[in-house]
mmCIF file of C-alpha atoms and ligand atoms in Angstrom:
data_model
loop_
_atom_site.group_PDB
_atom_site.id
_atom_site.type_symbol
_atom_site.label_atom_id
_atom_site.label_comp_id
_atom_site.label_asym_id
_atom_site.label_seq_id
_atom_site.Cartn_x
_atom_site.Cartn_y
_atom_site.Cartn_z
ATOM 1 C CA MET R 1 63.784 -39.272 -15.325
ATOM 2 C CA SER R 2 64.080 -38.731 -18.605
ATOM 3 C CA GLU R 3 64.304 -35.709 -20.884
ATOM 4 C CA PRO R 4 61.532 -32.802 -20.786
ATOM 5 C CA ARG R 5 59.269 -33.121 -23.157
ATOM 6 C CA PHE R 6 58.323 -29.440 -24.590
ATOM 7 C CA TYR R 7 55.057 -28.024 -27.071
ATOM 8 C CA VAL R 8 55.156 -24.776 -27.678
ATOM 9 C CA THR R 9 52.444 -23.468 -29.645
ATOM 10 C CA ALA R 10 53.570 -20.488 -30.991
ATOM 11 C CA PRO R 11 57.407 -19.084 -30.887
ATOM 12 C CA ILE R 12 58.607 -16.878 -27.552
ATOM 13 C CA PRO R 13 61.739 -14.649 -28.334
ATOM 14 C CA ASP R 14 64.954 -15.113 -26.190
ATOM 15 C CA PRO R 15 66.036 -16.628 -23.962
ATOM 16 C CA GLY R 16 62.372 -18.638 -24.274
ATOM 17 C CA LEU R 17 63.309 -21.073 -26.675
ATOM 18 C CA PRO R 18 67.148 -21.544 -26.145
ATOM 19 C CA MET R 19 66.016 -22.505 -22.562
ATOM 20 C CA LEU R 20 63.612 -24.982 -22.806
ATOM 21 C CA ARG R 21 65.638 -26.258 -25.983
ATOM 22 C CA ALA R 22 68.887 -26.744 -23.570
ATOM 23 C CA ALA R 23 67.080 -28.290 -21.298
ATOM 24 C CA GLY R 24 65.123 -31.011 -22.512
ATOM 25 C CA SER R 25 63.327 -31.531 -26.579
ATOM 26 C CA VAL R 26 61.334 -28.528 -27.957
ATOM 27 C CA GLU R 27 58.492 -29.778 -30.542
ATOM 28 C CA MET R 28 57.355 -26.746 -32.550
ATOM 29 C CA PRO R 29 54.147 -26.287 -34.815
ATOM 30 C CA ASP R 30 54.921 -24.683 -38.112
ATOM 31 C CA VAL R 31 51.300 -23.135 -37.683
ATOM 32 C CA ALA R 32 49.547 -22.527 -35.081
ATOM 33 C CA PRO R 33 47.434 -25.530 -34.106
ATOM 34 C CA ASP R 34 43.618 -25.175 -33.752
ATOM 35 C CA PRO R 35 41.647 -26.387 -31.071
ATOM 36 C CA ALA R 36 42.068 -29.503 -32.169
ATOM 37 C CA ALA R 37 45.648 -29.836 -32.923
ATOM 38 C CA LEU R 38 45.903 -28.666 -29.439
ATOM 39 C CA ARG R 39 43.862 -31.402 -27.896
ATOM 40 C CA ARG R 40 45.550 -33.906 -29.505
ATOM 41 C CA ALA R 41 48.830 -32.820 -28.120
ATOM 42 C CA CYS R 42 47.492 -32.883 -25.113
ATOM 43 C CA GLU R 43 46.178 -35.934 -24.827
ATOM 44 C CA SER R 44 49.400 -37.851 -27.173
ATOM 45 C CA GLY R 45 51.519 -38.163 -23.592
ATOM 46 C CA ASP R 46 54.184 -37.337 -25.670
ATOM 47 C CA TYR R 47 54.764 -33.794 -23.584
ATOM 48 C CA ASP R 48 54.672 -32.688 -20.118
ATOM 49 C CA VAL R 49 54.308 -29.043 -20.693
ATOM 50 C CA ILE R 50 52.433 -27.579 -23.142
ATOM 51 C CA ILE R 51 53.801 -23.419 -23.370
ATOM 52 C CA ALA R 52 50.910 -22.251 -24.705
ATOM 53 C CA GLN R 53 49.718 -18.498 -25.978
ATOM 54 C CA VAL R 54 46.220 -16.492 -24.249
ATOM 55 C CA ARG R 55 44.522 -17.953 -27.759
ATOM 56 C CA ASN R 56 45.029 -21.269 -27.381
ATOM 57 C CA PRO R 57 41.778 -22.010 -24.939
ATOM 58 C CA PHE R 58 41.517 -25.068 -22.358
ATOM 59 C CA ASP R 59 38.894 -26.369 -21.682
ATOM 60 C CA ALA R 60 37.443 -28.809 -19.132
ATOM 61 C CA ASP R 61 37.107 -30.970 -22.236
ATOM 62 C CA LEU R 62 40.773 -31.463 -22.902
ATOM 63 C CA LEU R 63 41.934 -31.331 -19.749
ATOM 64 C CA ARG R 64 40.405 -34.064 -18.891
ATOM 65 C CA THR R 65 42.095 -36.327 -21.292
ATOM 66 C CA ALA R 66 45.273 -34.350 -20.721
ATOM 67 C CA ARG R 67 48.340 -37.171 -20.674
ATOM 68 C CA ILE R 68 50.310 -32.991 -19.420
ATOM 69 C CA ARG R 69 51.849 -32.267 -16.459
ATOM 70 C CA GLY R 70 51.421 -28.670 -16.935
ATOM 71 C CA ILE R 71 50.786 -25.630 -19.344
ATOM 72 C CA SER R 72 52.890 -22.473 -19.288
ATOM 73 C CA ASN R 73 50.933 -19.699 -20.249
ATOM 74 C CA PHE R 74 52.554 -16.896 -21.869
ATOM 75 C CA ALA R 75 50.280 -14.577 -20.161
ATOM 76 C CA VAL R 76 49.925 -13.193 -16.874
ATOM 77 C CA GLY R 77 46.304 -13.915 -17.878
ATOM 78 C CA TYR R 78 44.992 -17.207 -18.268
ATOM 79 C CA ASP R 79 41.188 -16.708 -19.058
ATOM 80 C CA ASN R 80 42.034 -18.886 -21.908
ATOM 81 C CA ILE R 81 42.088 -21.723 -18.958
ATOM 82 C CA ASP R 82 39.330 -23.899 -17.059
ATOM 83 C CA VAL R 83 41.517 -23.431 -13.863
ATOM 84 C CA ALA R 84 39.775 -25.397 -12.197
ATOM 85 C CA ALA R 85 39.309 -28.625 -14.762
ATOM 86 C CA ALA R 86 42.852 -28.238 -14.952
ATOM 87 C CA THR R 87 42.975 -28.170 -10.910
ATOM 88 C CA ALA R 88 41.014 -31.223 -11.339
ATOM 89 C CA ASN R 89 43.000 -33.389 -13.099
ATOM 90 C CA ALA R 90 46.329 -31.659 -11.222
ATOM 91 C CA VAL R 91 47.342 -30.173 -14.853
ATOM 92 C CA MET R 92 49.542 -27.856 -13.040
ATOM 93 C CA VAL R 93 49.122 -24.045 -15.201
ATOM 94 C CA GLY R 94 52.028 -20.717 -14.938
ATOM 95 C CA ASN R 95 52.256 -17.365 -15.964
ATOM 96 C CA THR R 96 54.408 -14.369 -16.486
ATOM 97 C CA PRO R 97 52.960 -11.912 -14.036
ATOM 98 C CA ASP R 98 54.949 -8.731 -12.869
ATOM 99 C CA VAL R 99 57.527 -8.286 -15.175
ATOM 100 C CA LEU R 100 55.035 -6.384 -18.085
ATOM 101 C CA THR R 101 53.255 -4.322 -14.948
ATOM 102 C CA ASP R 102 54.835 -1.754 -16.132
ATOM 103 C CA ALA R 103 54.023 -1.718 -20.171
ATOM 104 C CA THR R 104 50.794 -2.572 -20.207
ATOM 105 C CA ALA R 105 50.091 0.318 -17.016
ATOM 106 C CA ASP R 106 52.510 2.309 -19.887
ATOM 107 C CA ILE R 107 49.247 1.669 -23.010
ATOM 108 C CA ALA R 108 47.000 2.509 -20.785
ATOM 109 C CA VAL R 109 48.252 6.038 -20.795
ATOM 110 C CA LEU R 110 48.539 5.943 -23.999
ATOM 111 C CA LEU R 111 44.886 5.306 -24.770
ATOM 112 C CA MET R 112 44.043 7.788 -22.488
ATOM 113 C CA LEU R 113 46.337 10.651 -23.762
ATOM 114 C CA ALA R 114 45.718 9.140 -27.616
ATOM 115 C CA VAL R 115 41.862 9.357 -27.387
ATOM 116 C CA GLY R 116 41.404 13.012 -25.320
ATOM 117 C CA ARG R 117 44.227 14.821 -27.364
ATOM 118 C CA ARG R 118 42.786 12.276 -30.726
ATOM 119 C CA ALA R 119 46.492 11.781 -31.771
ATOM 120 C CA VAL R 120 45.492 8.899 -34.494
ATOM 121 C CA GLU R 121 43.212 11.378 -36.068
ATOM 122 C CA ALA R 122 45.573 14.564 -36.215
ATOM 123 C CA ASP R 123 47.965 11.999 -36.661
ATOM 124 C CA THR R 124 46.109 11.079 -40.164
ATOM 125 C CA PHE R 125 45.487 14.801 -41.135
ATOM 126 C CA VAL R 126 48.852 15.507 -40.644
ATOM 127 C CA ARG R 127 49.935 12.654 -42.785
ATOM 128 C CA THR R 128 47.372 13.565 -45.448
ATOM 129 C CA GLY R 129 48.187 16.716 -46.457
ATOM 130 C CA HIS R 130 45.777 18.484 -44.122
ATOM 131 C CA PHE R 131 48.016 21.114 -41.881
ATOM 132 C CA SER R 132 47.750 24.326 -43.372
ATOM 133 C CA GLY R 133 49.019 26.163 -39.896
ATOM 134 C CA TRP R 134 47.988 27.095 -36.150
ATOM 135 C CA ARG R 135 44.414 27.690 -35.637
ATOM 136 C CA PRO R 136 42.790 28.077 -32.811
ATOM 137 C CA ASP R 137 40.159 25.775 -33.000
ATOM 138 C CA MET R 138 42.098 22.820 -34.506
ATOM 139 C CA PHE R 139 41.900 19.506 -33.110
ATOM 140 C CA LEU R 140 40.424 20.415 -29.303
ATOM 141 C CA GLY R 141 39.812 17.920 -27.484
ATOM 142 C CA ARG R 142 39.802 16.716 -22.843
ATOM 143 C CA ASP R 143 41.579 17.528 -20.027
ATOM 144 C CA ILE R 144 44.091 14.592 -18.826
ATOM 145 C CA SER R 145 45.596 17.287 -15.402
ATOM 146 C CA GLY R 146 42.769 17.937 -13.539
ATOM 147 C CA ALA R 147 39.862 14.923 -14.410
ATOM 148 C CA THR R 148 38.866 11.804 -12.788
ATOM 149 C CA LEU R 149 40.330 8.170 -13.954
ATOM 150 C CA GLY R 150 38.227 5.265 -12.879
ATOM 151 C CA LEU R 151 39.948 2.616 -11.869
ATOM 152 C CA ALA R 152 37.582 -0.743 -11.998
ATOM 153 C CA GLY R 153 40.707 -3.234 -10.138
ATOM 154 C CA PHE R 154 43.433 -2.006 -8.222
ATOM 155 C CA GLY R 155 46.175 -5.351 -8.802
ATOM 156 C CA ARG R 156 49.614 -4.463 -9.736
ATOM 157 C CA ILE R 157 48.973 -2.743 -13.733
ATOM 158 C CA GLY R 158 45.497 -0.497 -11.725
ATOM 159 C CA ARG R 159 48.000 0.301 -9.551
ATOM 160 C CA ALA R 160 51.010 1.259 -11.478
ATOM 161 C CA THR R 161 48.560 3.732 -14.369
ATOM 162 C CA ALA R 162 47.336 5.204 -10.608
ATOM 163 C CA ARG R 163 51.365 5.501 -10.721
ATOM 164 C CA ARG R 164 51.656 7.716 -13.630
ATOM 165 C CA ALA R 165 47.825 9.130 -13.737
ATOM 166 C CA LEU R 166 48.885 10.848 -10.683
ATOM 167 C CA GLY R 167 51.732 12.352 -12.054
ATOM 168 C CA PHE R 168 49.467 13.905 -14.580
ATOM 169 C CA GLY R 169 47.898 15.017 -11.699
ATOM 170 C CA MET R 170 44.794 13.131 -12.301
ATOM 171 C CA ARG R 171 42.200 12.964 -9.609
ATOM 172 C CA VAL R 172 42.465 9.046 -9.455
ATOM 173 C CA LEU R 173 39.427 6.688 -7.479
ATOM 174 C CA PHE R 174 39.208 3.067 -8.032
ATOM 175 C CA SER R 175 37.358 -0.140 -6.683
ATOM 176 C CA PRO R 176 39.093 -2.871 -6.110
ATOM 177 C CA ARG R 177 36.144 -6.576 -6.910
ATOM 178 C CA PRO R 178 34.007 -4.541 -8.909
ATOM 179 C CA PRO R 179 30.471 -4.653 -9.260
ATOM 180 C CA GLY R 180 31.150 -6.173 -5.396
ATOM 181 C CA ASP R 181 32.737 -4.303 -3.111
ATOM 182 C CA ARG R 182 35.927 -4.789 -1.071
ATOM 183 C CA HIS R 183 37.514 -3.058 1.034
ATOM 184 C CA VAL R 184 40.890 -1.795 1.051
ATOM 185 C CA GLY R 185 42.476 -0.237 4.670
ATOM 186 C CA ASP R 186 45.705 2.063 3.712
ATOM 187 C CA ASP R 187 48.036 -0.451 4.590
ATOM 188 C CA GLU R 188 46.815 -2.370 1.906
ATOM 189 C CA LEU R 189 46.965 0.801 -0.090
ATOM 190 C CA GLY R 190 50.340 1.529 0.637
ATOM 191 C CA GLU R 191 51.971 4.560 -0.832
ATOM 192 C CA PHE R 192 48.560 5.616 -2.142
ATOM 193 C CA ALA R 193 46.883 6.345 1.300
ATOM 194 C CA GLY R 194 45.445 9.541 1.078
ATOM 195 C CA ARG R 195 46.613 10.038 -3.094
ATOM 196 C CA VAL R 196 43.601 7.525 -4.367
ATOM 197 C CA ARG R 197 40.267 7.339 -3.036
ATOM 198 C CA GLN R 198 37.798 4.018 -3.355
ATOM 199 C CA VAL R 199 34.430 4.601 -4.358
ATOM 200 C CA GLY R 200 31.639 1.719 -5.795
ATOM 201 C CA TRP R 201 31.257 0.637 -8.839
ATOM 202 C CA ALA R 202 27.744 3.241 -9.169
ATOM 203 C CA GLU R 203 30.134 5.995 -8.148
ATOM 204 C CA LEU R 204 33.222 5.024 -10.438
ATOM 205 C CA VAL R 205 30.944 4.550 -13.366
ATOM 206 C CA GLY R 206 29.463 7.831 -12.817
ATOM 207 C CA SER R 207 32.092 10.354 -11.892
ATOM 208 C CA SER R 208 34.895 8.635 -14.347
ATOM 209 C CA ASP R 209 36.231 11.286 -17.243
ATOM 210 C CA TYR R 210 38.195 8.377 -17.786
ATOM 211 C CA LEU R 211 37.133 4.976 -16.707
ATOM 212 C CA SER R 212 39.766 2.162 -17.238
ATOM 213 C CA LEU R 213 39.481 -1.314 -16.684
ATOM 214 C CA HIS R 214 42.389 -3.694 -14.515
ATOM 215 C CA VAL R 215 40.427 -6.822 -13.507
ATOM 216 C CA PRO R 216 40.689 -10.282 -14.594
ATOM 217 C CA LEU R 217 38.503 -11.844 -17.634
ATOM 218 C CA THR R 218 35.822 -14.406 -15.511
ATOM 219 C CA ALA R 219 32.456 -15.199 -14.116
ATOM 220 C CA GLU R 220 32.216 -12.546 -12.199
ATOM 221 C CA THR R 221 33.499 -9.810 -14.849
ATOM 222 C CA ARG R 222 32.720 -10.990 -18.437
ATOM 223 C CA HIS R 223 29.851 -8.410 -19.670
ATOM 224 C CA LEU R 224 31.251 -5.797 -16.506
ATOM 225 C CA VAL R 225 30.447 -2.496 -19.194
ATOM 226 C CA ASN R 226 27.147 -3.083 -20.455
ATOM 227 C CA ALA R 227 24.522 -1.074 -21.588
ATOM 228 C CA GLU R 228 23.369 0.142 -18.972
ATOM 229 C CA VAL R 229 27.068 0.537 -17.262
ATOM 230 C CA LEU R 230 27.986 2.921 -20.209
ATOM 231 C CA ARG R 231 24.485 5.071 -20.017
ATOM 232 C CA ALA R 232 25.674 5.671 -16.939
ATOM 233 C CA MET R 233 28.798 7.156 -17.519
ATOM 234 C CA LYS R 234 29.090 11.195 -18.181
ATOM 235 C CA SER R 235 28.363 11.269 -22.110
ATOM 236 C CA THR R 236 32.285 12.934 -22.185
ATOM 237 C CA ALA R 237 33.642 10.465 -20.740
ATOM 238 C CA VAL R 238 36.846 7.835 -22.220
ATOM 239 C CA LEU R 239 36.399 4.798 -21.999
ATOM 240 C CA ILE R 240 39.559 1.956 -21.858
ATOM 241 C CA ASN R 241 39.989 -1.198 -21.984
ATOM 242 C CA THR R 242 43.965 -3.089 -21.619
ATOM 243 C CA ALA R 243 42.201 -6.159 -19.136
ATOM 244 C CA ARG R 244 40.537 -8.217 -21.853
ATOM 245 C CA GLY R 245 38.072 -7.995 -24.528
ATOM 246 C CA PRO R 246 35.017 -10.145 -22.784
ATOM 247 C CA VAL R 247 34.626 -7.641 -19.671
ATOM 248 C CA VAL R 248 33.620 -5.204 -22.154
ATOM 249 C CA ASP R 249 29.692 -5.771 -24.501
ATOM 250 C CA GLU R 250 31.732 -4.758 -27.842
ATOM 251 C CA ASP R 251 27.755 -4.307 -28.825
ATOM 252 C CA ALA R 252 26.831 -1.885 -26.452
ATOM 253 C CA LEU R 253 29.696 0.266 -26.831
ATOM 254 C CA VAL R 254 29.681 0.430 -30.566
ATOM 255 C CA ALA R 255 25.906 1.787 -29.813
ATOM 256 C CA ALA R 256 26.966 3.671 -27.192
ATOM 257 C CA LEU R 257 29.381 6.085 -29.304
ATOM 258 C CA LYS R 258 27.008 6.556 -31.922
ATOM 259 C CA ALA R 259 24.453 7.574 -29.606
ATOM 260 C CA GLY R 260 27.100 9.616 -27.972
ATOM 261 C CA GLU R 261 26.356 8.256 -24.775
ATOM 262 C CA ILE R 262 29.792 8.655 -23.907
ATOM 263 C CA ALA R 263 32.514 10.216 -26.013
ATOM 264 C CA GLY R 264 35.154 7.687 -26.491
ATOM 265 C CA ALA R 265 37.470 4.337 -26.298
ATOM 266 C CA GLY R 266 40.701 3.093 -26.336
ATOM 267 C CA LEU R 267 40.732 -0.612 -26.229
ATOM 268 C CA ASP R 268 44.119 -2.526 -26.522
ATOM 269 C CA VAL R 269 41.431 -5.810 -26.609
ATOM 270 C CA TYR R 270 38.604 -7.135 -28.142
ATOM 271 C CA GLU R 271 35.921 -9.523 -27.373
ATOM 272 C CA HIS R 272 36.452 -11.795 -30.269
ATOM 273 C CA GLU R 273 39.881 -11.151 -31.009
ATOM 274 C CA PRO R 274 41.145 -10.476 -33.370
ATOM 275 C CA GLN R 275 37.428 -9.838 -34.676
ATOM 276 C CA LEU R 276 36.042 -6.193 -34.188
ATOM 277 C CA ALA R 277 32.289 -5.365 -33.144
ATOM 278 C CA ALA R 278 30.195 -4.849 -36.470
ATOM 279 C CA GLY R 279 30.852 -1.086 -36.792
ATOM 280 C CA LEU R 280 33.749 -0.607 -34.318
ATOM 281 C CA ALA R 281 36.458 0.486 -36.530
ATOM 282 C CA GLU R 282 34.616 3.408 -38.193
ATOM 283 C CA VAL R 283 33.158 4.624 -35.072
ATOM 284 C CA PRO R 284 35.769 7.652 -35.160
ATOM 285 C CA ASN R 285 36.105 9.102 -31.676
ATOM 286 C CA THR R 286 38.197 5.225 -31.064
ATOM 287 C CA VAL R 287 42.449 3.962 -30.789
ATOM 288 C CA LEU R 288 42.371 0.915 -31.474
ATOM 289 C CA LEU R 289 45.570 -0.868 -30.711
ATOM 290 C CA PRO R 290 46.384 -4.873 -31.515
ATOM 291 C CA HIS R 291 46.723 -6.177 -27.814
ATOM 292 C CA ILE R 292 50.800 -4.627 -27.029
ATOM 293 C CA GLY R 293 50.134 -4.194 -23.814
ATOM 294 C CA SER R 294 53.021 -6.239 -23.065
ATOM 295 C CA ALA R 295 54.364 -5.133 -26.439
ATOM 296 C CA THR R 296 58.265 -4.506 -25.621
ATOM 297 C CA VAL R 297 61.552 -6.377 -26.537
ATOM 298 C CA SER R 298 62.510 -6.091 -22.701
ATOM 299 C CA VAL R 299 59.006 -7.220 -21.648
ATOM 300 C CA ARG R 300 58.812 -10.261 -23.559
ATOM 301 C CA ALA R 301 62.436 -11.276 -23.418
ATOM 302 C CA GLU R 302 61.162 -11.166 -19.604
ATOM 303 C CA MET R 303 57.992 -12.728 -20.454
ATOM 304 C CA ALA R 304 59.337 -15.033 -22.127
ATOM 305 C CA ARG R 305 62.003 -15.795 -18.964
ATOM 306 C CA LEU R 306 59.644 -16.986 -16.943
ATOM 307 C CA CYS R 307 58.229 -18.796 -18.892
ATOM 308 C CA ALA R 308 60.629 -21.026 -20.121
ATOM 309 C CA GLU R 309 61.818 -21.093 -15.872
ATOM 310 C CA ASN R 310 57.977 -22.369 -15.449
ATOM 311 C CA ALA R 311 57.856 -25.020 -17.707
ATOM 312 C CA ILE R 312 61.221 -25.767 -16.954
ATOM 313 C CA ALA R 313 60.623 -26.199 -13.161
ATOM 314 C CA MET R 314 56.616 -28.449 -14.105
ATOM 315 C CA ALA R 315 58.378 -30.680 -16.371
ATOM 316 C CA ARG R 316 60.823 -32.015 -13.414
ATOM 317 C CA GLY R 317 57.817 -32.377 -11.227
ATOM 318 C CA VAL R 318 59.067 -28.867 -9.616
ATOM 319 C CA VAL R 319 55.920 -26.908 -8.424
ATOM 320 C CA PRO R 320 57.293 -23.367 -10.816
ATOM 321 C CA PRO R 321 58.623 -19.439 -9.724
ATOM 322 C CA HIS R 322 55.029 -18.547 -11.038
ATOM 323 C CA PRO R 323 51.961 -21.034 -10.368
ATOM 324 C CA VAL R 324 48.441 -20.195 -10.523
ATOM 325 C CA ASN R 325 47.384 -22.976 -8.534
ATOM 326 C CA PRO R 326 49.874 -24.979 -6.689
ATOM 327 C CA GLU R 327 47.007 -27.009 -4.950
ATOM 328 C CA ALA R 328 46.548 -29.240 -8.178
ATOM 329 C CA TRP R 329 49.980 -31.186 -7.025
ATOM 330 C CA ARG R 330 48.245 -31.453 -4.034
ATOM 331 C CA SER R 331 46.849 -34.574 -3.805
HETATM 332 P P1 NAP A 401 45.916 -8.704 -10.760
HETATM 333 O O1 NAP A 401 47.178 -7.400 -10.276
HETATM 334 O O2 NAP A 401 45.573 -10.086 -9.843
HETATM 335 O O3 NAP A 401 44.923 -6.614 -10.299
HETATM 336 C C1 NAP A 401 43.801 -7.979 -10.406
HETATM 337 C C2 NAP A 401 42.926 -6.572 -10.192
HETATM 338 O O4 NAP A 401 41.489 -7.615 -10.116
HETATM 339 C C3 NAP A 401 42.457 -6.773 -8.856
HETATM 340 O O5 NAP A 401 42.482 -5.662 -7.669
HETATM 341 C C4 NAP A 401 41.584 -8.287 -8.401
HETATM 342 O O6 NAP A 401 41.219 -7.816 -6.754
HETATM 343 C C5 NAP A 401 40.775 -7.955 -9.709
HETATM 344 N N1 NAP A 401 40.002 -9.114 -9.593
HETATM 345 C C6 NAP A 401 40.544 -10.167 -9.336
HETATM 346 N N2 NAP A 401 39.317 -10.879 -9.952
HETATM 347 C C7 NAP A 401 38.144 -10.586 -9.744
HETATM 348 C C8 NAP A 401 36.801 -10.681 -9.854
HETATM 349 N N3 NAP A 401 36.509 -12.416 -10.235
HETATM 350 N N4 NAP A 401 35.868 -9.709 -9.942
HETATM 351 C C9 NAP A 401 36.117 -8.228 -10.065
HETATM 352 N N5 NAP A 401 37.586 -8.013 -9.600
HETATM 353 C C10 NAP A 401 38.495 -9.220 -9.702
HETATM 354 O O7 NAP A 401 46.777 -8.385 -12.286
HETATM 355 P P2 NAP A 401 47.464 -7.646 -12.933
HETATM 356 O O8 NAP A 401 48.622 -7.806 -13.602
HETATM 357 O O9 NAP A 401 47.155 -6.313 -12.821
HETATM 358 O O10 NAP A 401 46.618 -7.714 -14.918
HETATM 359 C C11 NAP A 401 45.260 -7.167 -14.880
HETATM 360 C C12 NAP A 401 45.334 -8.216 -16.300
HETATM 361 O O11 NAP A 401 45.712 -7.673 -17.184
HETATM 362 C C13 NAP A 401 45.531 -9.486 -16.226
HETATM 363 O O12 NAP A 401 44.570 -10.723 -15.687
HETATM 364 C C14 NAP A 401 45.205 -10.098 -18.067
HETATM 365 O O13 NAP A 401 43.906 -10.263 -18.319
HETATM 366 C C15 NAP A 401 45.522 -8.217 -17.940
HETATM 367 N N6 NAP A 401 46.334 -8.458 -19.075
HETATM 368 C C16 NAP A 401 46.388 -7.247 -20.128
HETATM 369 C C17 NAP A 401 47.423 -7.358 -21.160
HETATM 370 C C18 NAP A 401 47.148 -6.435 -22.823
HETATM 371 O O14 NAP A 401 48.365 -7.263 -23.519
HETATM 372 N N7 NAP A 401 46.738 -5.829 -23.079
HETATM 373 C C19 NAP A 401 48.909 -7.321 -20.391
HETATM 374 C C20 NAP A 401 48.578 -7.423 -18.741
HETATM 375 C C21 NAP A 401 47.625 -7.829 -18.364
HETATM 376 P P3 NAP A 401 41.664 -8.121 -5.593
HETATM 377 O O15 NAP A 401 43.009 -7.530 -5.135
HETATM 378 O O16 NAP A 401 40.687 -8.728 -4.337
HETATM 379 O O17 NAP A 401 42.295 -9.704 -5.389
HETATM 380 C C1 GLV A 402 48.191 -10.702 -22.265
HETATM 381 O O1 GLV A 402 47.141 -9.585 -22.394
HETATM 382 C C2 GLV A 402 48.739 -10.444 -20.503
HETATM 383 O O2 GLV A 402 47.740 -11.257 -20.390
HETATM 384 O O3 GLV A 402 49.631 -10.955 -20.247
#
């Protein structure tokens, strides 16, 4: 068998690159490829597997002419890839689940606390020399304990967020597949049976003090949170998004925040990342992070390891440890 050939669109942490280099040849452009350069790399026939980032789009057009065996995405989410087109063109896709679940749930909770307790505003207040002593009316925020957390999506990260929220004494509601319904029985709930309550999407939206999004970006979840949903939320509620930006209509969110239809938002992801919707940066009751859900040293190292394992397996013609579309090679 010839030596595996990898194309890495952006450097990944150790042990990812050394693993790839030990298994085959690695091409990594100095400048991250734009869509045209990515397409040229995919159709060149020079590479077996592309090691990709969430900002690298693989659409049906690119996949039709691609001469690659696989795409190893450095992420659990894979909405940057048209998976149906990948499958139709016998391109296997791999991702990096589980290892980033806790870190991303931590960021969801961090955003809840930061918005609810006004941590960023208060930090700026101290740094800019405005703190002149304790006052009973200074930076009054919203309770976390006793508040109702609504989870849109109850998969790995939704559940890890529930675990943390229960520790804070929150009441936890969830909708597993919003806006639709799918009943989750006690056997599937496992450790959460009797501790969290499943509700429909409308009830989740209307009764949450913190509404936190944990669904993948798909055709069904694009703009799941739109102007109508924002209007149906409590005026005291806070929206948290660590899932994907386009799950929220960001222009509608800015309008809702300005109009006081909801009280605040904590965002790690953006509809047109890295651009922000007009006015978002100026709304005071928001905390905005630069897509750092999985950004800890150890988690990124584990993601790099999984990503390299997936890539090496695919280059050798073996189904990877974490396939998104194992059916891609069945025919
Ligand atoms: P997961 O375990 O697959 O959970 C996804 C949840 O969404 C499940 O409840 C699932 O329902 C539901 N769902 C699936 N397809 C849906 C659809 N079409 N419409 C509505 N609901 C749907 O995924 P995860 O590991 O928790 O990750 C969730 C997302 O978080 C990822 O896709 C990614 O976009 C995002 N993420 C972001 C960061 C960050 O850095 N901010 C880090 C990691 C992940 P079923 O159980 O019925 O399938
Ligand atoms: C990050 O956004 C991921 O999907 O892993």
